[in-house]
PDB file of C-alpha atoms in Angstrom:
ATOM      1  CA  GLY A   1     135.718 117.460  78.716  1.00 48.00           C
ATOM      2  CA  ARG A   2     132.858 119.513  80.674  1.00 48.00           C
ATOM      3  CA  PHE A   3     130.623 116.864  79.227  1.00 47.00           C
ATOM      4  CA  SER A   4     132.010 114.124  80.623  1.00 44.00           C
ATOM      5  CA  ARG A   5     132.208 115.784  83.857  1.00 44.00           C
ATOM      6  CA  ALA A   6     128.480 116.985  83.709  1.00 45.00           C
ATOM      7  CA  PHE A   7     127.394 113.092  82.880  1.00 44.00           C
ATOM      8  CA  SER A   8     129.453 111.635  85.681  1.00 40.00           C
ATOM      9  CA  ILE A   9     127.636 113.684  88.244  1.00 42.00           C
ATOM     10  CA  SER A  10     124.100 112.227  87.464  1.00 47.00           C
ATOM     11  CA  LYS A  11     124.329 107.905  87.603  1.00 51.00           C
ATOM     12  CA  ALA A  12     122.163 107.831  84.596  1.00 58.00           C
ATOM     13  CA  MET A  13     120.831 109.477  81.109  1.00 63.00           C
ATOM     14  CA  PRO A  14     118.101 111.904  81.636  1.00 74.00           C
ATOM     15  CA  ILE A  15     114.871 110.511  79.950  1.00 87.00           C
ATOM     16  CA  SER A  16     113.820 111.579  76.688  1.00 89.00           C
ATOM     17  CA  SER A  17     112.126 114.912  76.663  1.00 93.00           C
ATOM     18  CA  ASP A  18     109.019 113.323  74.846  1.00 96.00           C
ATOM     19  CA  CYS A  19     108.588 111.166  77.909  1.00 97.00           C
ATOM     20  CA  ALA A  20     106.383 112.003  81.011  1.00 98.00           C
ATOM     21  CA  LEU A  21     106.159 110.386  84.421  1.00 98.00           C
ATOM     22  CA  LEU A  22     102.938 109.716  85.733  1.00 98.00           C
ATOM     23  CA  VAL A  23     102.575 109.439  89.453  1.00 98.00           C
ATOM     24  CA  ILE A  24      98.958 107.913  90.426  1.00 97.00           C
ATOM     25  CA  ASP A  25      97.986 108.565  93.977  1.00 97.00           C
ATOM     26  CA  ALA A  26     100.849 108.349  96.042  1.00 98.00           C
ATOM     27  CA  GLN A  27      98.699 109.626  98.684  1.00 98.00           C
ATOM     28  CA  ASN A  28      98.300 109.239 102.789  1.00 98.00           C
ATOM     29  CA  GLY A  29      95.096 107.350 101.939  1.00 98.00           C
ATOM     30  CA  PHE A  30      96.555 104.356 100.389  1.00 97.00           C
ATOM     31  CA  MET A  31      99.383 104.112 102.518  1.00 97.00           C
ATOM     32  CA  PRO A  32      99.600 101.894 105.799  1.00 96.00           C
ATOM     33  CA  GLY A  33      97.470 103.799 108.644  1.00 97.00           C
ATOM     34  CA  GLY A  34      95.314 105.411 105.704  1.00 98.00           C
ATOM     35  CA  GLY A  35      91.428 104.872 104.940  1.00 97.00           C
ATOM     36  CA  LEU A  36      92.243 102.261 101.961  1.00 96.00           C
ATOM     37  CA  PRO A  37      95.631 101.100 102.599  1.00 96.00           C
ATOM     38  CA  VAL A  38      97.676  99.202 100.282  1.00 96.00           C
ATOM     39  CA  ALA A  39     100.004  96.560 101.846  1.00 95.00           C
ATOM     40  CA  GLN A  40     103.421  98.302 101.885  1.00 96.00           C
ATOM     41  CA  GLY A  41     102.427 101.421  99.983  1.00 97.00           C
ATOM     42  CA  ASP A  42     104.736 103.412 101.423  1.00 97.00           C
ATOM     43  CA  ALA A  43     107.616 101.502 100.088  1.00 98.00           C
ATOM     44  CA  ILE A  44     107.098 103.127  96.896  1.00 98.00           C
ATOM     45  CA  VAL A  45     107.835 106.674  97.818  1.00 98.00           C
ATOM     46  CA  PRO A  46     111.676 106.308  97.851  1.00 97.00           C
ATOM     47  CA  VAL A  47     111.914 104.529  94.800  1.00 97.00           C
ATOM     48  CA  ILE A  48     110.075 107.125  93.123  1.00 98.00           C
ATOM     49  CA  ASN A  49     112.196 109.964  94.532  1.00 98.00           C
ATOM     50  CA  ARG A  50     114.793 107.895  92.834  1.00 97.00           C
ATOM     51  CA  MET A  51     113.988 108.030  89.922  1.00 96.00           C
ATOM     52  CA  ALA A  52     111.916 111.289  89.066  1.00 97.00           C
ATOM     53  CA  PRO A  53     115.073 113.418  88.855  1.00 96.00           C
ATOM     54  CA  LEU A  54     115.780 111.340  85.284  1.00 96.00           C
ATOM     55  CA  PHE A  55     112.439 113.086  83.912  1.00 96.00           C
ATOM     56  CA  GLU A  56     111.747 116.675  83.053  1.00 95.00           C
ATOM     57  CA  ASN A  57     108.107 116.154  82.549  1.00 97.00           C
ATOM     58  CA  ALA A  58     106.062 114.712  85.414  1.00 97.00           C
ATOM     59  CA  VAL A  59     102.295 114.728  86.461  1.00 98.00           C
ATOM     60  CA  LEU A  60     101.072 113.798  89.769  1.00 98.00           C
ATOM     61  CA  THR A  61      97.298 112.156  90.564  1.00 97.00           C
ATOM     62  CA  GLN A  62      94.986 112.764  93.370  1.00 97.00           C
ATOM     63  CA  ASP A  63      92.107 110.954  94.421  1.00 96.00           C
ATOM     64  CA  TRP A  64      89.692 113.957  95.740  1.00 97.00           C
ATOM     65  CA  HIS A  65      86.438 112.349  96.752  1.00 97.00           C
ATOM     66  CA  PRO A  66      83.478 114.094  98.327  1.00 97.00           C
ATOM     67  CA  ALA A  67      82.585 112.521 101.462  1.00 98.00           C
ATOM     68  CA  SER A  68      79.296 111.660  99.637  1.00 97.00           C
ATOM     69  CA  HIS A  69      80.953 109.553  97.292  1.00 97.00           C
ATOM     70  CA  VAL A  70      78.846 106.720  95.585  1.00 96.00           C
ATOM     71  CA  SER A  71      82.006 104.556  95.802  1.00 96.00           C
ATOM     72  CA  PHE A  72      82.065 104.434  99.712  1.00 97.00           C
ATOM     73  CA  ALA A  73      80.535 101.459 101.485  1.00 97.00           C
ATOM     74  CA  ALA A  74      79.539 104.204 104.242  1.00 97.00           C
ATOM     75  CA  ASN A  75      77.426 106.134 101.890  1.00 97.00           C
ATOM     76  CA  HIS A  76      74.775 102.676 101.228  1.00 97.00           C
ATOM     77  CA  PRO A  77      73.207 101.366 104.654  1.00 96.00           C
ATOM     78  CA  GLY A  78      73.565  97.987 105.297  1.00 96.00           C
ATOM     79  CA  ARG A  79      76.613  97.321 102.859  1.00 97.00           C
ATOM     80  CA  GLN A  80      80.235  96.708 103.769  1.00 97.00           C
ATOM     81  CA  PRO A  81      83.499  97.599 102.440  1.00 96.00           C
ATOM     82  CA  PHE A  82      84.343  95.314  99.089  1.00 93.00           C
ATOM     83  CA  ASP A  83      80.915  94.491  98.370  1.00 95.00           C
ATOM     84  CA  VAL A  84      79.795  95.086  94.746  1.00 95.00           C
ATOM     85  CA  ILE A  85      77.067  97.210  93.740  1.00 95.00           C
ATOM     86  CA  GLU A  86      75.383  98.067  90.263  1.00 95.00           C
ATOM     87  CA  LEU A  87      75.439 101.646  89.417  1.00 93.00           C
ATOM     88  CA  PRO A  88      74.304 103.041  86.100  1.00 92.00           C
ATOM     89  CA  TYR A  89      77.753 102.710  84.648  1.00 91.00           C
ATOM     90  CA  GLY A  90      78.297  99.036  85.950  1.00 93.00           C
ATOM     91  CA  PRO A  91      79.515  97.156  88.811  1.00 93.00           C
ATOM     92  CA  GLN A  92      81.319  99.140  91.459  1.00 92.00           C
ATOM     93  CA  VAL A  93      83.243  98.046  94.369  1.00 91.00           C
ATOM     94  CA  LEU A  94      82.442  99.841  97.440  1.00 95.00           C
ATOM     95  CA  TRP A  95      85.720 101.110  99.155  1.00 95.00           C
ATOM     96  CA  PRO A  96      86.226 102.023 102.983  1.00 97.00           C
ATOM     97  CA  THR A  97      86.097 105.892 103.060  1.00 97.00           C
ATOM     98  CA  HIS A  98      89.261 107.293 101.672  1.00 97.00           C
ATOM     99  CA  CYS A  99      91.048 110.365 100.152  1.00 98.00           C
ATOM    100  CA  VAL A 100      88.065 112.747 101.095  1.00 98.00           C
ATOM    101  CA  GLN A 101      88.854 116.476  99.575  1.00 98.00           C
ATOM    102  CA  GLY A 102      91.070 118.462 101.782  1.00 97.00           C
ATOM    103  CA  THR A 103      91.730 116.154 104.188  1.00 98.00           C
ATOM    104  CA  PRO A 104      94.958 114.759 105.365  1.00 98.00           C
ATOM    105  CA  ASP A 105      94.232 111.145 103.938  1.00 98.00           C
ATOM    106  CA  ALA A 106      93.897 113.105 100.538  1.00 98.00           C
ATOM    107  CA  ALA A 107      97.283 114.954 100.906  1.00 98.00           C
ATOM    108  CA  LEU A 108      99.739 113.444  98.987  1.00 98.00           C
ATOM    109  CA  HIS A 109     102.602 111.342 100.697  1.00 98.00           C
ATOM    110  CA  PRO A 110     104.910 114.101 102.574  1.00 98.00           C
ATOM    111  CA  GLN A 111     107.937 112.337 101.290  1.00 98.00           C
ATOM    112  CA  LEU A 112     107.191 112.267  98.041  1.00 98.00           C
ATOM    113  CA  HIS A 113     109.567 114.596  96.373  1.00 98.00           C
ATOM    114  CA  VAL A 114     109.076 115.121  92.621  1.00 97.00           C
ATOM    115  CA  PRO A 115     109.115 118.978  92.328  1.00 96.00           C
ATOM    116  CA  GLN A 116     109.104 119.313  88.786  1.00 96.00           C
ATOM    117  CA  ALA A 117     105.610 117.973  88.351  1.00 97.00           C
ATOM    118  CA  GLN A 118     103.795 120.557  86.035  1.00 96.00           C
ATOM    119  CA  LEU A 119     100.179 119.209  86.845  1.00 97.00           C
ATOM    120  CA  ILE A 120      98.552 117.899  89.606  1.00 97.00           C
ATOM    121  CA  LEU A 121      95.245 115.995  88.428  1.00 97.00           C
ATOM    122  CA  ARG A 122      92.373 115.318  90.855  1.00 96.00           C
ATOM    123  CA  LYS A 123      90.114 112.824  90.238  1.00 95.00           C
ATOM    124  CA  GLY A 124      86.805 110.951  91.770  1.00 94.00           C
ATOM    125  CA  CYS A 125      85.444 114.223  92.451  1.00 94.00           C
ATOM    126  CA  ARG A 126      82.029 113.696  91.022  1.00 94.00           C
ATOM    127  CA  PRO A 127      80.123 112.432  93.680  1.00 94.00           C
ATOM    128  CA  GLN A 128      77.888 109.916  91.674  1.00 94.00           C
ATOM    129  CA  VAL A 129      81.005 108.465  89.362  1.00 93.00           C
ATOM    130  CA  ASP A 130      83.954 106.661  90.278  1.00 90.00           C
ATOM    131  CA  SER A 131      87.309 107.583  88.724  1.00 91.00           C
ATOM    132  CA  TYR A 132      90.328 104.952  88.720  1.00 90.00           C
ATOM    133  CA  SER A 133      92.028 106.052  85.703  1.00 95.00           C
ATOM    134  CA  ALA A 134      93.975 109.677  85.262  1.00 95.00           C
ATOM    135  CA  PHE A 135      92.174 109.919  81.775  1.00 96.00           C
ATOM    136  CA  THR A 136      88.589 108.490  81.683  1.00 92.00           C
ATOM    137  CA  GLU A 137      86.079 108.458  84.531  1.00 88.00           C
ATOM    138  CA  ALA A 138      84.227 105.199  85.386  1.00 86.00           C
ATOM    139  CA  ASP A 139      81.425 105.675  83.393  1.00 86.00           C
ATOM    140  CA  ARG A 140      83.796 105.786  80.415  1.00 84.00           C
ATOM    141  CA  ALA A 141      82.169 108.895  78.872  1.00 83.00           C
ATOM    142  CA  ALA A 142      83.702 111.949  80.791  1.00 86.00           C
ATOM    143  CA  THR A 143      87.359 112.284  80.481  1.00 91.00           C
ATOM    144  CA  THR A 144      89.868 114.359  82.464  1.00 93.00           C
ATOM    145  CA  GLY A 145      91.556 116.203  79.489  1.00 95.00           C
ATOM    146  CA  LEU A 146      94.993 114.805  80.695  1.00 97.00           C
ATOM    147  CA  ALA A 147      95.541 113.020  77.264  1.00 97.00           C
ATOM    148  CA  ALA A 148      94.938 116.266  75.547  1.00 97.00           C
ATOM    149  CA  TRP A 149      97.221 118.002  77.864  1.00 97.00           C
ATOM    150  CA  LEU A 150     100.173 115.638  77.201  1.00 98.00           C
ATOM    151  CA  HIS A 151      99.490 115.476  73.575  1.00 97.00           C
ATOM    152  CA  ALA A 152      99.803 119.337  73.379  1.00 97.00           C
ATOM    153  CA  ARG A 153     103.066 118.967  75.293  1.00 96.00           C
ATOM    154  CA  GLY A 154     104.330 116.736  72.663  1.00 97.00           C
ATOM    155  CA  ILE A 155     104.641 113.812  75.077  1.00 97.00           C
ATOM    156  CA  ARG A 156     104.718 110.492  73.289  1.00 97.00           C
ATOM    157  CA  HIS A 157     105.821 107.488  76.225  1.00 98.00           C
ATOM    158  CA  LEU A 158     104.329 107.326  79.624  1.00 98.00           C
ATOM    159  CA  TYR A 159     106.114 105.846  82.702  1.00 98.00           C
ATOM    160  CA  LEU A 160     103.468 105.045  85.572  1.00 98.00           C
ATOM    161  CA  CYS A 161     103.959 104.459  89.027  1.00 98.00           C
ATOM    162  CA  GLY A 162     101.899 104.478  91.955  1.00 98.00           C
ATOM    163  CA  LEU A 163      98.772 102.999  93.757  1.00 97.00           C
ATOM    164  CA  ALA A 164      97.430 100.649  93.241  1.00 93.00           C
ATOM    165  CA  THR A 165      98.930  98.673  90.426  1.00 94.00           C
ATOM    166  CA  ASP A 166      95.602  96.835  89.847  1.00 93.00           C
ATOM    167  CA  TYR A 167      93.167  99.591  89.964  1.00 91.00           C
ATOM    168  CA  CYS A 168      94.245 103.215  89.154  1.00 94.00           C
ATOM    169  CA  VAL A 169      97.609 102.458  87.685  1.00 96.00           C
ATOM    170  CA  ALA A 170      96.265  99.605  85.568  1.00 96.00           C
ATOM    171  CA  TRP A 171      93.206 101.449  84.410  1.00 94.00           C
ATOM    172  CA  SER A 172      95.430 104.523  83.735  1.00 97.00           C
ATOM    173  CA  ALA A 173      97.964 102.501  81.611  1.00 97.00           C
ATOM    174  CA  LEU A 174      95.064 101.146  79.774  1.00 97.00           C
ATOM    175  CA  ASP A 175      93.507 104.585  78.746  1.00 97.00           C
ATOM    176  CA  ALA A 176      96.817 106.024  78.173  1.00 97.00           C
ATOM    177  CA  ARG A 177      97.479 103.159  75.431  1.00 97.00           C
ATOM    178  CA  ALA A 178      93.738 103.805  73.963  1.00 96.00           C
ATOM    179  CA  ALA A 179      94.745 107.357  73.808  1.00 96.00           C
ATOM    180  CA  GLY A 180      97.914 106.487  71.741  1.00 97.00           C
ATOM    181  CA  PHE A 181     100.565 106.696  74.259  1.00 98.00           C
ATOM    182  CA  ALA A 182     103.625 104.380  74.321  1.00 97.00           C
ATOM    183  CA  VAL A 183     103.333 103.147  78.128  1.00 98.00           C
ATOM    184  CA  THR A 184     105.658 101.588  80.660  1.00 97.00           C
ATOM    185  CA  VAL A 185     104.688 100.742  84.199  1.00 98.00           C
ATOM    186  CA  VAL A 186     107.613 100.800  86.503  1.00 98.00           C
ATOM    187  CA  GLU A 187     106.953  97.944  88.616  1.00 97.00           C
ATOM    188  CA  ASP A 188     108.651  98.207  91.881  1.00 97.00           C
ATOM    189  CA  ALA A 189     107.253 101.667  92.330  1.00 98.00           C
ATOM    190  CA  CYS A 190     103.874 100.258  92.494  1.00 97.00           C
ATOM    191  CA  ARG A 191     101.893  98.452  94.999  1.00 97.00           C
ATOM    192  CA  ALA A 192      98.690  96.275  94.862  1.00 96.00           C
ATOM    193  CA  ILE A 193      95.608  95.947  96.586  1.00 91.00           C
ATOM    194  CA  ASP A 194      95.061  92.395  94.867  1.00 91.00           C
ATOM    195  CA  LEU A 195      91.194  91.915  95.394  1.00 85.00           C
ATOM    196  CA  ASN A 196      89.802  88.483  93.965  1.00 86.00           C
ATOM    197  CA  GLY A 197      92.706  88.260  91.586  1.00 92.00           C
ATOM    198  CA  SER A 198      92.549  91.723  90.180  1.00 92.00           C
ATOM    199  CA  LEU A 199      96.274  91.563  90.151  1.00 95.00           C
ATOM    200  CA  ALA A 200      96.810  88.893  87.641  1.00 96.00           C
ATOM    201  CA  ARG A 201      93.751  89.991  85.616  1.00 96.00           C
ATOM    202  CA  ALA A 202      95.144  93.577  85.403  1.00 96.00           C
ATOM    203  CA  TRP A 203      98.957  92.489  84.334  1.00 97.00           C
ATOM    204  CA  ALA A 204      97.297  90.317  81.592  1.00 97.00           C
ATOM    205  CA  ASP A 205      94.969  93.359  80.450  1.00 97.00           C
ATOM    206  CA  MET A 206      97.827  95.765  80.161  1.00 97.00           C
ATOM    207  CA  LYS A 207     100.090  92.959  78.505  1.00 97.00           C
ATOM    208  CA  ALA A 208      97.435  92.713  75.989  1.00 98.00           C
ATOM    209  CA  ALA A 209      97.293  96.241  75.299  1.00 97.00           C
ATOM    210  CA  GLY A 210     100.909  96.400  74.791  1.00 98.00           C
ATOM    211  CA  VAL A 211     102.081  97.750  78.413  1.00 98.00           C
ATOM    212  CA  GLN A 212     105.588  97.533  78.761  1.00 97.00           C
ATOM    213  CA  ARG A 213     107.124  96.481  82.454  1.00 96.00           C
ATOM    214  CA  ALA A 214     110.204  97.866  83.672  1.00 96.00           C
ATOM    215  CA  SER A 215     112.073  98.299  87.097  1.00 96.00           C
ATOM    216  CA  SER A 216     113.472 101.484  88.821  1.00 96.00           C
ATOM    217  CA  GLN A 217     116.950 100.048  88.514  1.00 94.00           C
ATOM    218  CA  SER A 218     116.607  99.585  84.662  1.00 93.00           C
ATOM    219  CA  LEU A 219     115.827 103.312  84.331  1.00 94.00           C
ATOM    220  CA  LEU A 220     118.540 104.479  86.741  1.00 92.00           C
ATOM    221  CA  ALA A 221     121.141 102.276  84.858  1.00 90.00           C
ATOM    222  CA  GLY A 222     120.496 104.134  81.816  1.00 77.00           C
TER     223      GLY A 222
END
């Protein structure tokens, strides 16, 4: 009947409506040629585009830094990118200048296609505090309001993808668990920076917090 025809059009069953896809920082700045390029970062875009239609709920995040941001090595004379300094909230990696507000570097990748996204959350906007996580800034005090927004919509399970696995994706996954969500990281829809063993550390932390791992193929297979 009508139902079997409807389902045969879509290869996979849609993901339950209490789930949301959280696309972390799929921006030009983290793609090859960007200010802080992640190796093969652009390879995630077609993967995200293939699985995005399974979700009726989606949120995109954007790193959105003022040019004066404290995390930029260029703002610390005598310092190099990837040096670590101490800030009032703890150690801070100094990054190449990236994702400056309003620049093409900060724009979402032009091929990213998640038209149903209800929210674009911009983070790292405060000059003196970095923000890897979509939920809590690096001072671990200021929240972005995302957890409350998702709870208000009845979302219980988050599927994370984006850049980079070992920084903004991992920190967001850990904070999502702390905020009471079930969390699955879609591994092939992420890429890592992997600075000084940061990727292995991030996966160990995520596993300890109860974060699940999946592949986009497993979601598409229903």
